[in-house]
Structures are given as structure tokens and as C-alpha cells.
PDB file of C-alpha atoms in Angstrom:
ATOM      1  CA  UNK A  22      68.364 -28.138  15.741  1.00 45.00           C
ATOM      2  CA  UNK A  23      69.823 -28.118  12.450  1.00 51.00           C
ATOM      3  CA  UNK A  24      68.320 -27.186   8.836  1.00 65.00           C
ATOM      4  CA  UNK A  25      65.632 -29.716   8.265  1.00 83.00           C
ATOM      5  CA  UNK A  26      65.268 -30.510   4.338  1.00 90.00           C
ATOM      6  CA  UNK A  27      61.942 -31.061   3.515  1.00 93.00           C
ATOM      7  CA  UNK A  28      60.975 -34.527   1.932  1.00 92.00           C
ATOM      8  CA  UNK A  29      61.078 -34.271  -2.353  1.00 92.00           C
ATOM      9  CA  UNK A  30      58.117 -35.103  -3.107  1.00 93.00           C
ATOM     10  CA  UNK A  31      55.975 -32.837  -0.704  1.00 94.00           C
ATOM     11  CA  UNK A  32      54.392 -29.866  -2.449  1.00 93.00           C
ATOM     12  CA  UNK A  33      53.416 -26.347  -0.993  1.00 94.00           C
ATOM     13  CA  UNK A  34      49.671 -26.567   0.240  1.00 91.00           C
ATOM     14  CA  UNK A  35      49.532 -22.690   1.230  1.00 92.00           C
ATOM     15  CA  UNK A  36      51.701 -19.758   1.651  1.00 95.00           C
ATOM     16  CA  UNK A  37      51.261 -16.594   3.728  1.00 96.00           C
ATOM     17  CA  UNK A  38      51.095 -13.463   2.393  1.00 97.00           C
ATOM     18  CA  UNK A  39      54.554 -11.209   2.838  1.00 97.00           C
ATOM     19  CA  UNK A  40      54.825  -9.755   6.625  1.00 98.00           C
ATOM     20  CA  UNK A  41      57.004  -6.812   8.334  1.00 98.00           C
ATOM     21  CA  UNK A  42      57.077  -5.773  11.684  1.00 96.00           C
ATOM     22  CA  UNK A  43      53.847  -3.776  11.161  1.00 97.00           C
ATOM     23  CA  UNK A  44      51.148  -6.672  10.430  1.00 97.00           C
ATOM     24  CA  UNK A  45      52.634 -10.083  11.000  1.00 97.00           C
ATOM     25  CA  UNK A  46      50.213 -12.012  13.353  1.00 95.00           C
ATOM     26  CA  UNK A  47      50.658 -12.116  16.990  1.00 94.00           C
ATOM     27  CA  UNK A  48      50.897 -15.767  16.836  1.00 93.00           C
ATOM     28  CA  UNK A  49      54.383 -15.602  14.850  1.00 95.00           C
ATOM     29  CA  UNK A  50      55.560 -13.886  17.686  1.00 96.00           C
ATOM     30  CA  UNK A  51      54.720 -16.189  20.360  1.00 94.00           C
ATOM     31  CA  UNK A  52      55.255 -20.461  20.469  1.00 93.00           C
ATOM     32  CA  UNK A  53      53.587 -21.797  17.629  1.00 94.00           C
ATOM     33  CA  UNK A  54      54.063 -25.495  16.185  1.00 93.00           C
ATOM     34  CA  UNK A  55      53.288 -26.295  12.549  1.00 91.00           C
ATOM     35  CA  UNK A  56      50.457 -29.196  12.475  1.00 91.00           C
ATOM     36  CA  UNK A  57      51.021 -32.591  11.804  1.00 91.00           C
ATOM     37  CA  UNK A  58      52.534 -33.709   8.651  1.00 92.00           C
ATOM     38  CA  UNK A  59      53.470 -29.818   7.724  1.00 94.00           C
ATOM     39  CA  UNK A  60      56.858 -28.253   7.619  1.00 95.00           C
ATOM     40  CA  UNK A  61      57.469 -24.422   7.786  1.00 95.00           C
ATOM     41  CA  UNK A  62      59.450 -22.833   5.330  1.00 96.00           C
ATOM     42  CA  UNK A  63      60.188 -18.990   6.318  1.00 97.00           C
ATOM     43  CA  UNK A  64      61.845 -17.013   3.732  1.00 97.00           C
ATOM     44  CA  UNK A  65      63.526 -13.715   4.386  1.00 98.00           C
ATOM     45  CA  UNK A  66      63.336 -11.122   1.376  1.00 98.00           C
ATOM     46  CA  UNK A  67      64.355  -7.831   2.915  1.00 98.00           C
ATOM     47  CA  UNK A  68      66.019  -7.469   6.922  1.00 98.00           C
ATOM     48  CA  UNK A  69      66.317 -10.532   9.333  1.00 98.00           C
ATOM     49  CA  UNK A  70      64.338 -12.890  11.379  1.00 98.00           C
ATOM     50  CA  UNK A  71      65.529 -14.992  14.466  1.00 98.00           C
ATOM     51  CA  UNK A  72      63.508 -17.971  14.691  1.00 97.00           C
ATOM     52  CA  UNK A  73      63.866 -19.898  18.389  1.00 97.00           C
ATOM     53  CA  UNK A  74      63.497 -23.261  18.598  1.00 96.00           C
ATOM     54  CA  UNK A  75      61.836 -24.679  21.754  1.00 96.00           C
ATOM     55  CA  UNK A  76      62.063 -28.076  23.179  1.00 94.00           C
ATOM     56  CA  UNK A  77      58.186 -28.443  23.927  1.00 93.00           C
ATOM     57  CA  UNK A  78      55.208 -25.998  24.568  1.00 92.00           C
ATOM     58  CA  UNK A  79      56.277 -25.203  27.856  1.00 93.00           C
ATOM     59  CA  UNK A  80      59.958 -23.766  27.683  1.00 93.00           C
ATOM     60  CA  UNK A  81      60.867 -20.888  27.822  1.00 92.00           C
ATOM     61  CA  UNK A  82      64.515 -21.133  27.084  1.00 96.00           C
ATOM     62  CA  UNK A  83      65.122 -21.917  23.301  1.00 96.00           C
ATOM     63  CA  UNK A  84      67.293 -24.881  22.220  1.00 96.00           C
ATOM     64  CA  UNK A  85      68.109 -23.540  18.964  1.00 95.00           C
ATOM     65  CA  UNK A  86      68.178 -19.821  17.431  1.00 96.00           C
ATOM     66  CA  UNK A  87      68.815 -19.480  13.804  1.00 95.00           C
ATOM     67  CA  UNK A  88      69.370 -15.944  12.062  1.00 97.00           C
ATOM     68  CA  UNK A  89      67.128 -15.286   8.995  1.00 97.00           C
ATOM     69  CA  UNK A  90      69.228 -13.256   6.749  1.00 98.00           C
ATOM     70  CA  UNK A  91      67.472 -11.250   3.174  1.00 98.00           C
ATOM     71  CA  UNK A  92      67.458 -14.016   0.692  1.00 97.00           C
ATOM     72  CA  UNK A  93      67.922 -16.805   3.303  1.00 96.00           C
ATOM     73  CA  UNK A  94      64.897 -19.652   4.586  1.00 95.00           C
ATOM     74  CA  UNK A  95      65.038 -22.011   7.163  1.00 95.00           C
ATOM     75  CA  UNK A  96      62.898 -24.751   8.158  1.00 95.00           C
ATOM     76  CA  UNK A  97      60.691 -25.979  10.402  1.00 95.00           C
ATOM     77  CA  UNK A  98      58.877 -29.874  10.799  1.00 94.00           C
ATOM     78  CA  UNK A  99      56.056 -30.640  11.816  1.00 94.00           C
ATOM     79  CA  UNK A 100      54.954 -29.563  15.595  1.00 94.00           C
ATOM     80  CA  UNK A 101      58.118 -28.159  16.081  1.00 95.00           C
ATOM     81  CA  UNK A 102      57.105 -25.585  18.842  1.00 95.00           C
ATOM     82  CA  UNK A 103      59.071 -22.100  17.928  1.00 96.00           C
ATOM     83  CA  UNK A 104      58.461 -17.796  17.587  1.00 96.00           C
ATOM     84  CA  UNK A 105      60.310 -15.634  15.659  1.00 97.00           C
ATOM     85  CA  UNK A 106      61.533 -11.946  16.405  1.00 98.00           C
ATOM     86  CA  UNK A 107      62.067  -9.482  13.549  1.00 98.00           C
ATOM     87  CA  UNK A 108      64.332  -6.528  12.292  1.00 98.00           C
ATOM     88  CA  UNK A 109      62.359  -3.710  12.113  1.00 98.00           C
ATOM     89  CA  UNK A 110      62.748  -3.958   7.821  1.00 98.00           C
ATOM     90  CA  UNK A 111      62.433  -7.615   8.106  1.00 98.00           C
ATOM     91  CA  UNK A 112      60.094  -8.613   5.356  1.00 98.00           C
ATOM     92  CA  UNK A 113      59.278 -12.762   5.158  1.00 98.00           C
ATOM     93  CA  UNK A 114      56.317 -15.033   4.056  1.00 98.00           C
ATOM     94  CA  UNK A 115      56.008 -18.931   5.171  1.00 97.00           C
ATOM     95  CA  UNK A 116      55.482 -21.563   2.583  1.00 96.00           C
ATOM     96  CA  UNK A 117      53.692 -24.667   4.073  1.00 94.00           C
ATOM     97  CA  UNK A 118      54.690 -28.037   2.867  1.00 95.00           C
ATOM     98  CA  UNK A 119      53.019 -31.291   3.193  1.00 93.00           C
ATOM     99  CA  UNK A 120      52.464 -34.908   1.730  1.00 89.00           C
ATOM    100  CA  UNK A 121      49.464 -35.064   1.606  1.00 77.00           C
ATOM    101  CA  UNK A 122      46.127 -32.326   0.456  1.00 75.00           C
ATOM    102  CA  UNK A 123      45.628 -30.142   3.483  1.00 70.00           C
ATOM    103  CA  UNK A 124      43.354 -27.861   1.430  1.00 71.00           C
ATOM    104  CA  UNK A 125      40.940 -26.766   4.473  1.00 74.00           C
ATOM    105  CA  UNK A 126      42.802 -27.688   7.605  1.00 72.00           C
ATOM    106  CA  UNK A 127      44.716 -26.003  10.232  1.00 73.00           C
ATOM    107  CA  UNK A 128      48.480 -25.851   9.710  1.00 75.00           C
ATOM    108  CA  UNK A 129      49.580 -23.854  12.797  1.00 77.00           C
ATOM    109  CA  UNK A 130      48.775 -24.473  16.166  1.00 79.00           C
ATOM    110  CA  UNK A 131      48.869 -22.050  19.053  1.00 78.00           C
ATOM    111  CA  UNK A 132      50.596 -22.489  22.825  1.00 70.00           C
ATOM    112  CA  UNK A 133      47.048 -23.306  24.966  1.00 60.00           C
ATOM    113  CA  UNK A 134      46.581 -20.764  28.024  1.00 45.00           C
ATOM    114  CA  UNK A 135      46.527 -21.854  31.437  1.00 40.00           C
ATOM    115  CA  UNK A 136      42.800 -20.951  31.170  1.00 38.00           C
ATOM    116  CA  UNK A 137      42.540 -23.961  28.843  1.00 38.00           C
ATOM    117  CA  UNK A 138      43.762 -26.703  30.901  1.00 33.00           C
TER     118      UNK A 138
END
């Protein structure tokens, strides 16, 4: 996978507040896609974040692993299925970026359980 560039004329619909090791959500942590239509944009201000890119919901080996440096971002499209692993100073936030108003809806989507098939 390499560095996606997000279309020009998308805007940011909603961004996350900043996380460290200490309160970013469990989700983050585990394969997650962006919805539909949405690309990620994870920005590193202090320490580093590895972001692994996965081929689908169900590998476990990533395809791709890109290191988050302070002052970098990467990218992610949309239902790109991924987790991240942080430094323990790693602070970040996610900017979400669409085409379209997504003022209400869900931008993230979580790997189902086997419980849910």
C-alpha cells in the first residue's frame, strides 16, 4: 500500500480528539475500516504510530506497515481494514475526509465477532 492522497475537493467532516497510549479507543487498536466514501488521515504530533494494513477483515498478517513519525500523517481510503500500535509518547488525532456531508453517520467500522455471523 502506498500513501493514498486524498481527492482536492473533499473536506474534513470530523476529527478525533488527540490520543496517547493512555485513552485511545480499543477499536484503534484492533482491525478497523473507515466507512464508505471516508478516508483516514492520522497525524502524529509527539512519538510514533505503526499503522498495518490488512488485505480484508480476516487476515491476520498485514500487507503493508507504515511508521508514523512526530509531525508525519498517513492515509487511509475508504474500508481499508487496518490497527495501529503506538510508542508509549505517541500522541495522534484522525481527521476524516469525505465528498460528501456525513454530519451524523458512522465513519469507522469495527471487525464483526464470530458471535455475529
Amino acid at each position: 500500500m502506498s500513501h493514498q492522497r486524498i481527492p482536492a475537493h473533499w473536506t474534513i467532516q470530523r476529527s478525533t480528539p488527540f490520543f496517547t497510549k493512555q485513552n485511545v479507543p480499543a477499536a484503534l487498536l484492533s482491525h478497523h475500516n473507515t466507512a464508505a466514501g471516508v478516508f483516514g488521515q492520522l497525524c502524529v504530533m509527539e512519538g510514533t504510530v505503526i499503522y498495518y494494513g490488512f488485505a480484508d477483515e480476516t487476515s491476520t498478517e498485514p500487507e503493508a506497515r507504515v511508521v508514523i513519525n512526530a509531525g508525519q500523517f498517513a492515509t487511509s481510503p475508504p474500508q481499508y481494514w487496518h490497527r495501529i500500535e503506538l510508542s508509549d509518547d505517541a500522541q495522534f488525532n484522525i481527521n476524516f475526509w469525505s465528498d460528501a456531508d456525513k454530519q451524523g453517520e458512522k465513519l469507522v467500522n469495527t471487525r464483526r465477532s464470530a458471535d455475529d455471523n
